[in-house]
Amino acid sequence: MTNERSAATEWLENDTIQSLLKEHLDETDYRIYKALNEDGRMSDTELGERVGLSRTAAHRRRKKLEEEGIIDVLGVLVLQEADFAYADVFVKLSSEATVDELDEFLETVKGDEFIYEIEEYMGTYDLLLRVWHATLGDIQSYLRTQLQCHDLVAKYEAMPVTKTHKAWHKPITN
């Protein structure tokens, strides 16, 4: 009951959350998001208990949020816990590249199993690629083969991540 009450209170008292989300979510949708963010594997029965709905109503609302693309329940490999090396790689693309070439490059990196996140930016760099591998040396070799010789990549800068304190709104502890 304390978790339910604090989630409801957070929604009611946080004006920023209200203004950002009220076009797409109501209080119950937000509480579903918060609960699934803590444990995406919980059953619809447990979800319903956490947010004050029946199992059927919780299932229906969760499915609707998934179908609308508002939430996405996925499994995440916590690289730090698995003792893998990972890095943020900032990429500046060639200003000579055509839209089709850029789209093709994005499709290629989207399908790469060592890239687990891609963000587009405006400014000095165009893309952030989050990459992982067994060791930092493997990341360096991988980046040389994938980016250094690619015609669309004007430059890139890799920053190894030494520790993640919070990922996907969940604290990471060692």
mmCIF file with all atom_site columns, C-alpha atoms in Angstrom:
data_model
loop_
_atom_site.group_PDB
_atom_site.id
_atom_site.type_symbol
_atom_site.label_atom_id
_atom_site.label_alt_id
_atom_site.label_comp_id
_atom_site.label_asym_id
_atom_site.label_entity_id
_atom_site.label_seq_id
_atom_site.pdbx_PDB_ins_code
_atom_site.Cartn_x
_atom_site.Cartn_y
_atom_site.Cartn_z
_atom_site.occupancy
_atom_site.B_iso_or_equiv
_atom_site.pdbx_formal_charge
_atom_site.auth_seq_id
_atom_site.auth_comp_id
_atom_site.auth_asym_id
_atom_site.auth_atom_id
_atom_site.pdbx_PDB_model_num
ATOM 1   C CA . MET A 1 1   ? 0.000  0.000   0.000   1.00 0.00 ? 1   MET A CA 1
ATOM 2   C CA . THR A 1 2   ? 2.878  2.398   0.711   1.00 0.00 ? 2   THR A CA 1
ATOM 3   C CA . ASN A 1 3   ? 4.299  1.914   -2.809  1.00 0.00 ? 3   ASN A CA 1
ATOM 4   C CA . GLU A 1 4   ? 0.861  2.478   -4.349  1.00 0.00 ? 4   GLU A CA 1
ATOM 5   C CA . ARG A 1 5   ? 0.299  5.606   -2.287  1.00 0.00 ? 5   ARG A CA 1
ATOM 6   C CA . SER A 1 6   ? 3.766  7.057   -3.035  1.00 0.00 ? 6   SER A CA 1
ATOM 7   C CA . ALA A 1 7   ? 3.322  6.442   -6.794  1.00 0.00 ? 7   ALA A CA 1
ATOM 8   C CA . ALA A 1 8   ? -0.051 8.175   -6.722  1.00 0.00 ? 8   ALA A CA 1
ATOM 9   C CA . THR A 1 9   ? 1.353  11.026  -4.641  1.00 0.00 ? 9   THR A CA 1
ATOM 10  C CA . GLU A 1 10  ? 4.274  11.433  -7.057  1.00 0.00 ? 10  GLU A CA 1
ATOM 11  C CA . TRP A 1 11  ? 1.849  11.760  -9.962  1.00 0.00 ? 11  TRP A CA 1
ATOM 12  C CA . LEU A 1 12  ? -0.397 14.214  -8.118  1.00 0.00 ? 12  LEU A CA 1
ATOM 13  C CA . GLU A 1 13  ? 2.400  16.377  -6.720  1.00 0.00 ? 13  GLU A CA 1
ATOM 14  C CA . ASN A 1 14  ? 4.829  16.464  -9.632  1.00 0.00 ? 14  ASN A CA 1
ATOM 15  C CA . ASP A 1 15  ? 3.627  19.203  -11.988 1.00 0.00 ? 15  ASP A CA 1
ATOM 16  C CA . THR A 1 16  ? 6.366  18.460  -14.515 1.00 0.00 ? 16  THR A CA 1
ATOM 17  C CA . ILE A 1 17  ? 5.315  14.828  -14.862 1.00 0.00 ? 17  ILE A CA 1
ATOM 18  C CA . GLN A 1 18  ? 1.673  15.844  -15.116 1.00 0.00 ? 18  GLN A CA 1
ATOM 19  C CA . SER A 1 19  ? 2.270  18.385  -17.868 1.00 0.00 ? 19  SER A CA 1
ATOM 20  C CA . LEU A 1 20  ? 4.589  16.115  -19.873 1.00 0.00 ? 20  LEU A CA 1
ATOM 21  C CA . LEU A 1 21  ? 2.460  13.005  -19.750 1.00 0.00 ? 21  LEU A CA 1
ATOM 22  C CA . LYS A 1 22  ? -1.171 14.025  -19.354 1.00 0.00 ? 22  LYS A CA 1
ATOM 23  C CA . GLU A 1 23  ? -1.781 14.098  -23.123 1.00 0.00 ? 23  GLU A CA 1
ATOM 24  C CA . HIS A 1 24  ? -0.866 10.406  -23.368 1.00 0.00 ? 24  HIS A CA 1
ATOM 25  C CA . LEU A 1 25  ? -1.284 8.886   -19.912 1.00 0.00 ? 25  LEU A CA 1
ATOM 26  C CA . ASP A 1 26  ? -3.577 9.092   -16.952 1.00 0.00 ? 26  ASP A CA 1
ATOM 27  C CA . GLU A 1 27  ? -2.542 8.424   -13.356 1.00 0.00 ? 27  GLU A CA 1
ATOM 28  C CA . THR A 1 28  ? -3.150 4.663   -13.648 1.00 0.00 ? 28  THR A CA 1
ATOM 29  C CA . ASP A 1 29  ? -1.123 4.420   -16.880 1.00 0.00 ? 29  ASP A CA 1
ATOM 30  C CA . TYR A 1 30  ? 1.732  6.258   -15.173 1.00 0.00 ? 30  TYR A CA 1
ATOM 31  C CA . ARG A 1 31  ? 1.574  3.880   -12.197 1.00 0.00 ? 31  ARG A CA 1
ATOM 32  C CA . ILE A 1 32  ? 1.651  0.910   -14.614 1.00 0.00 ? 32  ILE A CA 1
ATOM 33  C CA . TYR A 1 33  ? 4.742  2.417   -16.253 1.00 0.00 ? 33  TYR A CA 1
ATOM 34  C CA . LYS A 1 34  ? 6.426  2.910   -12.858 1.00 0.00 ? 34  LYS A CA 1
ATOM 35  C CA . ALA A 1 35  ? 5.619  -0.646  -11.720 1.00 0.00 ? 35  ALA A CA 1
ATOM 36  C CA . LEU A 1 36  ? 6.860  -2.225  -14.960 1.00 0.00 ? 36  LEU A CA 1
ATOM 37  C CA . ASN A 1 37  ? 9.962  -0.046  -14.838 1.00 0.00 ? 37  ASN A CA 1
ATOM 38  C CA . GLU A 1 38  ? 10.784 -1.590  -11.458 1.00 0.00 ? 38  GLU A CA 1
ATOM 39  C CA . ASP A 1 39  ? 10.046 -5.153  -12.628 1.00 0.00 ? 39  ASP A CA 1
ATOM 40  C CA . GLY A 1 40  ? 9.048  -5.682  -16.247 1.00 0.00 ? 40  GLY A CA 1
ATOM 41  C CA . ARG A 1 41  ? 8.531  -9.411  -15.664 1.00 0.00 ? 41  ARG A CA 1
ATOM 42  C CA . MET A 1 42  ? 5.713  -9.057  -13.133 1.00 0.00 ? 42  MET A CA 1
ATOM 43  C CA . SER A 1 43  ? 2.487  -10.864 -13.896 1.00 0.00 ? 43  SER A CA 1
ATOM 44  C CA . ASP A 1 44  ? -0.707 -9.035  -14.767 1.00 0.00 ? 44  ASP A CA 1
ATOM 45  C CA . THR A 1 45  ? -2.101 -10.215 -11.418 1.00 0.00 ? 45  THR A CA 1
ATOM 46  C CA . GLU A 1 46  ? 0.767  -8.571  -9.509  1.00 0.00 ? 46  GLU A CA 1
ATOM 47  C CA . LEU A 1 47  ? 0.580  -5.487  -11.731 1.00 0.00 ? 47  LEU A CA 1
ATOM 48  C CA . GLY A 1 48  ? -3.129 -5.177  -10.990 1.00 0.00 ? 48  GLY A CA 1
ATOM 49  C CA . GLU A 1 49  ? -2.481 -5.471  -7.259  1.00 0.00 ? 49  GLU A CA 1
ATOM 50  C CA . ARG A 1 50  ? 0.228  -2.786  -7.435  1.00 0.00 ? 50  ARG A CA 1
ATOM 51  C CA . VAL A 1 51  ? -1.922 -0.265  -9.304  1.00 0.00 ? 51  VAL A CA 1
ATOM 52  C CA . GLY A 1 52  ? -5.363 -1.100  -7.903  1.00 0.00 ? 52  GLY A CA 1
ATOM 53  C CA . LEU A 1 53  ? -6.891 -2.892  -10.910 1.00 0.00 ? 53  LEU A CA 1
ATOM 54  C CA . SER A 1 54  ? -8.150 -6.389  -11.624 1.00 0.00 ? 54  SER A CA 1
ATOM 55  C CA . ARG A 1 55  ? -5.792 -8.715  -13.497 1.00 0.00 ? 55  ARG A CA 1
ATOM 56  C CA . THR A 1 56  ? -7.904 -8.346  -16.637 1.00 0.00 ? 56  THR A CA 1
ATOM 57  C CA . ALA A 1 57  ? -7.966 -4.543  -16.478 1.00 0.00 ? 57  ALA A CA 1
ATOM 58  C CA . ALA A 1 58  ? -4.206 -4.395  -15.805 1.00 0.00 ? 58  ALA A CA 1
ATOM 59  C CA . HIS A 1 59  ? -3.561 -6.712  -18.774 1.00 0.00 ? 59  HIS A CA 1
ATOM 60  C CA . ARG A 1 60  ? -5.808 -4.670  -21.074 1.00 0.00 ? 60  ARG A CA 1
ATOM 61  C CA . ARG A 1 61  ? -4.175 -1.356  -20.097 1.00 0.00 ? 61  ARG A CA 1
ATOM 62  C CA . ARG A 1 62  ? -0.620 -2.738  -20.347 1.00 0.00 ? 62  ARG A CA 1
ATOM 63  C CA . LYS A 1 63  ? -1.350 -4.179  -23.810 1.00 0.00 ? 63  LYS A CA 1
ATOM 64  C CA . LYS A 1 64  ? -2.896 -0.884  -24.962 1.00 0.00 ? 64  LYS A CA 1
ATOM 65  C CA . LEU A 1 65  ? 0.197  1.054   -23.796 1.00 0.00 ? 65  LEU A CA 1
ATOM 66  C CA . GLU A 1 66  ? 2.434  -1.443  -25.620 1.00 0.00 ? 66  GLU A CA 1
ATOM 67  C CA . GLU A 1 67  ? 0.365  -1.320  -28.825 1.00 0.00 ? 67  GLU A CA 1
ATOM 68  C CA . GLU A 1 68  ? 0.463  2.488   -28.805 1.00 0.00 ? 68  GLU A CA 1
ATOM 69  C CA . GLY A 1 69  ? 4.247  2.350   -28.419 1.00 0.00 ? 69  GLY A CA 1
ATOM 70  C CA . ILE A 1 70  ? 4.146  4.277   -25.140 1.00 0.00 ? 70  ILE A CA 1
ATOM 71  C CA . ILE A 1 71  ? 5.806  1.487   -23.163 1.00 0.00 ? 71  ILE A CA 1
ATOM 72  C CA . ASP A 1 72  ? 8.034  -1.309  -24.298 1.00 0.00 ? 72  ASP A CA 1
ATOM 73  C CA . VAL A 1 73  ? 8.714  -4.210  -21.990 1.00 0.00 ? 73  VAL A CA 1
ATOM 74  C CA . LEU A 1 74  ? 12.094 -5.635  -22.882 1.00 0.00 ? 74  LEU A CA 1
ATOM 75  C CA . GLY A 1 75  ? 14.937 -7.608  -21.445 1.00 0.00 ? 75  GLY A CA 1
ATOM 76  C CA . VAL A 1 76  ? 18.202 -5.791  -20.926 1.00 0.00 ? 76  VAL A CA 1
ATOM 77  C CA . LEU A 1 77  ? 21.641 -7.298  -20.590 1.00 0.00 ? 77  LEU A CA 1
ATOM 78  C CA . VAL A 1 78  ? 23.248 -5.347  -17.748 1.00 0.00 ? 78  VAL A CA 1
ATOM 79  C CA . LEU A 1 79  ? 26.745 -5.191  -19.184 1.00 0.00 ? 79  LEU A CA 1
ATOM 80  C CA . GLN A 1 80  ? 28.382 -4.083  -15.958 1.00 0.00 ? 80  GLN A CA 1
ATOM 81  C CA . GLU A 1 81  ? 26.952 -7.030  -14.039 1.00 0.00 ? 81  GLU A CA 1
ATOM 82  C CA . ALA A 1 82  ? 28.080 -9.442  -16.777 1.00 0.00 ? 82  ALA A CA 1
ATOM 83  C CA . ASP A 1 83  ? 31.590 -7.899  -16.617 1.00 0.00 ? 83  ASP A CA 1
ATOM 84  C CA . PHE A 1 84  ? 31.593 -6.761  -20.248 1.00 0.00 ? 84  PHE A CA 1
ATOM 85  C CA . ALA A 1 85  ? 33.319 -3.610  -21.474 1.00 0.00 ? 85  ALA A CA 1
ATOM 86  C CA . TYR A 1 86  ? 31.153 -0.906  -22.985 1.00 0.00 ? 86  TYR A CA 1
ATOM 87  C CA . ALA A 1 87  ? 31.600 2.588   -24.374 1.00 0.00 ? 87  ALA A CA 1
ATOM 88  C CA . ASP A 1 88  ? 29.726 5.591   -25.662 1.00 0.00 ? 88  ASP A CA 1
ATOM 89  C CA . VAL A 1 89  ? 30.868 6.397   -29.192 1.00 0.00 ? 89  VAL A CA 1
ATOM 90  C CA . PHE A 1 90  ? 30.105 9.851   -30.588 1.00 0.00 ? 90  PHE A CA 1
ATOM 91  C CA . VAL A 1 91  ? 30.031 9.863   -34.388 1.00 0.00 ? 91  VAL A CA 1
ATOM 92  C CA . LYS A 1 92  ? 30.285 12.807  -36.785 1.00 0.00 ? 92  LYS A CA 1
ATOM 93  C CA . LEU A 1 93  ? 28.953 11.860  -40.209 1.00 0.00 ? 93  LEU A CA 1
ATOM 94  C CA . SER A 1 94  ? 30.192 13.255  -43.503 1.00 0.00 ? 94  SER A CA 1
ATOM 95  C CA . SER A 1 95  ? 28.373 16.391  -44.647 1.00 0.00 ? 95  SER A CA 1
ATOM 96  C CA . GLU A 1 96  ? 28.646 14.992  -48.192 1.00 0.00 ? 96  GLU A CA 1
ATOM 97  C CA . ALA A 1 97  ? 26.421 11.993  -47.415 1.00 0.00 ? 97  ALA A CA 1
ATOM 98  C CA . THR A 1 98  ? 23.033 11.715  -49.076 1.00 0.00 ? 98  THR A CA 1
ATOM 99  C CA . VAL A 1 99  ? 19.875 10.972  -47.114 1.00 0.00 ? 99  VAL A CA 1
ATOM 100 C CA . ASP A 1 100 ? 19.748 7.482   -48.632 1.00 0.00 ? 100 ASP A CA 1
ATOM 101 C CA . GLU A 1 101 ? 23.353 6.798   -47.596 1.00 0.00 ? 101 GLU A CA 1
ATOM 102 C CA . LEU A 1 102 ? 22.612 7.980   -44.061 1.00 0.00 ? 102 LEU A CA 1
ATOM 103 C CA . ASP A 1 103 ? 19.502 5.796   -43.880 1.00 0.00 ? 103 ASP A CA 1
ATOM 104 C CA . GLU A 1 104 ? 21.490 2.794   -45.124 1.00 0.00 ? 104 GLU A CA 1
ATOM 105 C CA . PHE A 1 105 ? 24.211 3.452   -42.521 1.00 0.00 ? 105 PHE A CA 1
ATOM 106 C CA . LEU A 1 106 ? 21.602 3.666   -39.746 1.00 0.00 ? 106 LEU A CA 1
ATOM 107 C CA . GLU A 1 107 ? 20.010 0.398   -40.857 1.00 0.00 ? 107 GLU A CA 1
ATOM 108 C CA . THR A 1 108 ? 23.427 -1.259  -40.783 1.00 0.00 ? 108 THR A CA 1
ATOM 109 C CA . VAL A 1 109 ? 24.261 -0.103  -37.252 1.00 0.00 ? 109 VAL A CA 1
ATOM 110 C CA . LYS A 1 110 ? 20.724 -0.923  -36.039 1.00 0.00 ? 110 LYS A CA 1
ATOM 111 C CA . GLY A 1 111 ? 21.328 -4.534  -36.999 1.00 0.00 ? 111 GLY A CA 1
ATOM 112 C CA . ASP A 1 112 ? 24.744 -4.744  -35.328 1.00 0.00 ? 112 ASP A CA 1
ATOM 113 C CA . GLU A 1 113 ? 24.696 -7.019  -32.281 1.00 0.00 ? 113 GLU A CA 1
ATOM 114 C CA . PHE A 1 114 ? 27.448 -5.067  -30.484 1.00 0.00 ? 114 PHE A CA 1
ATOM 115 C CA . ILE A 1 115 ? 25.509 -1.792  -30.632 1.00 0.00 ? 115 ILE A CA 1
ATOM 116 C CA . TYR A 1 116 ? 22.780 -1.729  -28.012 1.00 0.00 ? 116 TYR A CA 1
ATOM 117 C CA . GLU A 1 117 ? 21.591 1.856   -28.318 1.00 0.00 ? 117 GLU A CA 1
ATOM 118 C CA . ILE A 1 118 ? 21.596 4.529   -31.022 1.00 0.00 ? 118 ILE A CA 1
ATOM 119 C CA . GLU A 1 119 ? 20.680 8.180   -30.480 1.00 0.00 ? 119 GLU A CA 1
ATOM 120 C CA . GLU A 1 120 ? 20.630 11.007  -33.032 1.00 0.00 ? 120 GLU A CA 1
ATOM 121 C CA . TYR A 1 121 ? 22.049 14.374  -31.983 1.00 0.00 ? 121 TYR A CA 1
ATOM 122 C CA . MET A 1 122 ? 22.258 17.940  -33.253 1.00 0.00 ? 122 MET A CA 1
ATOM 123 C CA . GLY A 1 123 ? 25.560 19.728  -32.781 1.00 0.00 ? 123 GLY A CA 1
ATOM 124 C CA . THR A 1 124 ? 29.167 18.593  -32.880 1.00 0.00 ? 124 THR A CA 1
ATOM 125 C CA . TYR A 1 125 ? 28.245 14.933  -33.286 1.00 0.00 ? 125 TYR A CA 1
ATOM 126 C CA . ASP A 1 126 ? 25.392 13.337  -35.221 1.00 0.00 ? 126 ASP A CA 1
ATOM 127 C CA . LEU A 1 127 ? 25.070 9.988   -33.463 1.00 0.00 ? 127 LEU A CA 1
ATOM 128 C CA . LEU A 1 128 ? 25.726 8.318   -30.162 1.00 0.00 ? 128 LEU A CA 1
ATOM 129 C CA . LEU A 1 129 ? 26.376 4.597   -30.479 1.00 0.00 ? 129 LEU A CA 1
ATOM 130 C CA . ARG A 1 130 ? 26.522 2.584   -27.285 1.00 0.00 ? 130 ARG A CA 1
ATOM 131 C CA . VAL A 1 131 ? 28.692 -0.452  -27.906 1.00 0.00 ? 131 VAL A CA 1
ATOM 132 C CA . TRP A 1 132 ? 29.797 -3.445  -25.884 1.00 0.00 ? 132 TRP A CA 1
ATOM 133 C CA . HIS A 1 133 ? 32.342 -6.207  -26.237 1.00 0.00 ? 133 HIS A CA 1
ATOM 134 C CA . ALA A 1 134 ? 34.446 -8.554  -24.105 1.00 0.00 ? 134 ALA A CA 1
ATOM 135 C CA . THR A 1 135 ? 37.228 -6.014  -23.437 1.00 0.00 ? 135 THR A CA 1
ATOM 136 C CA . LEU A 1 136 ? 38.074 -2.388  -24.203 1.00 0.00 ? 136 LEU A CA 1
ATOM 137 C CA . GLY A 1 137 ? 40.721 -3.656  -26.646 1.00 0.00 ? 137 GLY A CA 1
ATOM 138 C CA . ASP A 1 138 ? 37.980 -5.561  -28.465 1.00 0.00 ? 138 ASP A CA 1
ATOM 139 C CA . ILE A 1 139 ? 35.869 -2.388  -28.588 1.00 0.00 ? 139 ILE A CA 1
ATOM 140 C CA . GLN A 1 140 ? 38.806 -0.483  -30.054 1.00 0.00 ? 140 GLN A CA 1
ATOM 141 C CA . SER A 1 141 ? 39.400 -3.146  -32.745 1.00 0.00 ? 141 SER A CA 1
ATOM 142 C CA . TYR A 1 142 ? 35.692 -3.337  -33.469 1.00 0.00 ? 142 TYR A CA 1
ATOM 143 C CA . LEU A 1 143 ? 35.425 0.455   -33.917 1.00 0.00 ? 143 LEU A CA 1
ATOM 144 C CA . ARG A 1 144 ? 38.423 0.480   -36.257 1.00 0.00 ? 144 ARG A CA 1
ATOM 145 C CA . THR A 1 145 ? 36.815 -2.102  -38.522 1.00 0.00 ? 145 THR A CA 1
ATOM 146 C CA . GLN A 1 146 ? 33.280 -0.690  -38.358 1.00 0.00 ? 146 GLN A CA 1
ATOM 147 C CA . LEU A 1 147 ? 33.795 3.077   -38.305 1.00 0.00 ? 147 LEU A CA 1
ATOM 148 C CA . GLN A 1 148 ? 37.348 4.160   -39.073 1.00 0.00 ? 148 GLN A CA 1
ATOM 149 C CA . CYS A 1 149 ? 37.247 3.048   -42.706 1.00 0.00 ? 149 CYS A CA 1
ATOM 150 C CA . HIS A 1 150 ? 33.595 3.858   -43.365 1.00 0.00 ? 150 HIS A CA 1
ATOM 151 C CA . ASP A 1 151 ? 33.126 6.616   -45.974 1.00 0.00 ? 151 ASP A CA 1
ATOM 152 C CA . LEU A 1 152 ? 30.208 8.206   -44.100 1.00 0.00 ? 152 LEU A CA 1
ATOM 153 C CA . VAL A 1 153 ? 32.070 8.557   -40.799 1.00 0.00 ? 153 VAL A CA 1
ATOM 154 C CA . ALA A 1 154 ? 33.997 11.838  -40.722 1.00 0.00 ? 154 ALA A CA 1
ATOM 155 C CA . LYS A 1 155 ? 35.253 11.173  -37.163 1.00 0.00 ? 155 LYS A CA 1
ATOM 156 C CA . TYR A 1 156 ? 34.331 9.402   -33.985 1.00 0.00 ? 156 TYR A CA 1
ATOM 157 C CA . GLU A 1 157 ? 35.269 9.570   -30.335 1.00 0.00 ? 157 GLU A CA 1
ATOM 158 C CA . ALA A 1 158 ? 34.909 6.635   -27.962 1.00 0.00 ? 158 ALA A CA 1
ATOM 159 C CA . MET A 1 159 ? 34.518 7.098   -24.230 1.00 0.00 ? 159 MET A CA 1
ATOM 160 C CA . PRO A 1 160 ? 34.729 3.888   -22.205 1.00 0.00 ? 160 PRO A CA 1
ATOM 161 C CA . VAL A 1 161 ? 32.150 3.657   -19.440 1.00 0.00 ? 161 VAL A CA 1
ATOM 162 C CA . THR A 1 162 ? 33.743 2.745   -16.118 1.00 0.00 ? 162 THR A CA 1
ATOM 163 C CA . LYS A 1 163 ? 30.607 2.293   -14.032 1.00 0.00 ? 163 LYS A CA 1
ATOM 164 C CA . THR A 1 164 ? 26.869 2.600   -14.487 1.00 0.00 ? 164 THR A CA 1
ATOM 165 C CA . HIS A 1 165 ? 24.991 3.821   -11.426 1.00 0.00 ? 165 HIS A CA 1
ATOM 166 C CA . LYS A 1 166 ? 21.512 3.843   -12.907 1.00 0.00 ? 166 LYS A CA 1
ATOM 167 C CA . ALA A 1 167 ? 20.205 2.252   -16.074 1.00 0.00 ? 167 ALA A CA 1
ATOM 168 C CA . TRP A 1 168 ? 16.618 2.320   -17.238 1.00 0.00 ? 168 TRP A CA 1
ATOM 169 C CA . HIS A 1 169 ? 15.606 3.964   -13.951 1.00 0.00 ? 169 HIS A CA 1
ATOM 170 C CA . LYS A 1 170 ? 16.975 1.059   -11.926 1.00 0.00 ? 170 LYS A CA 1
ATOM 171 C CA . PRO A 1 171 ? 19.942 1.372   -9.538  1.00 0.00 ? 171 PRO A CA 1
ATOM 172 C CA . ILE A 1 172 ? 22.892 -0.861  -10.397 1.00 0.00 ? 172 ILE A CA 1
ATOM 173 C CA . THR A 1 173 ? 24.793 -2.276  -7.435  1.00 0.00 ? 173 THR A CA 1
ATOM 174 C CA . ASN A 1 174 ? 27.964 -4.332  -7.193  1.00 0.00 ? 174 ASN A CA 1
#
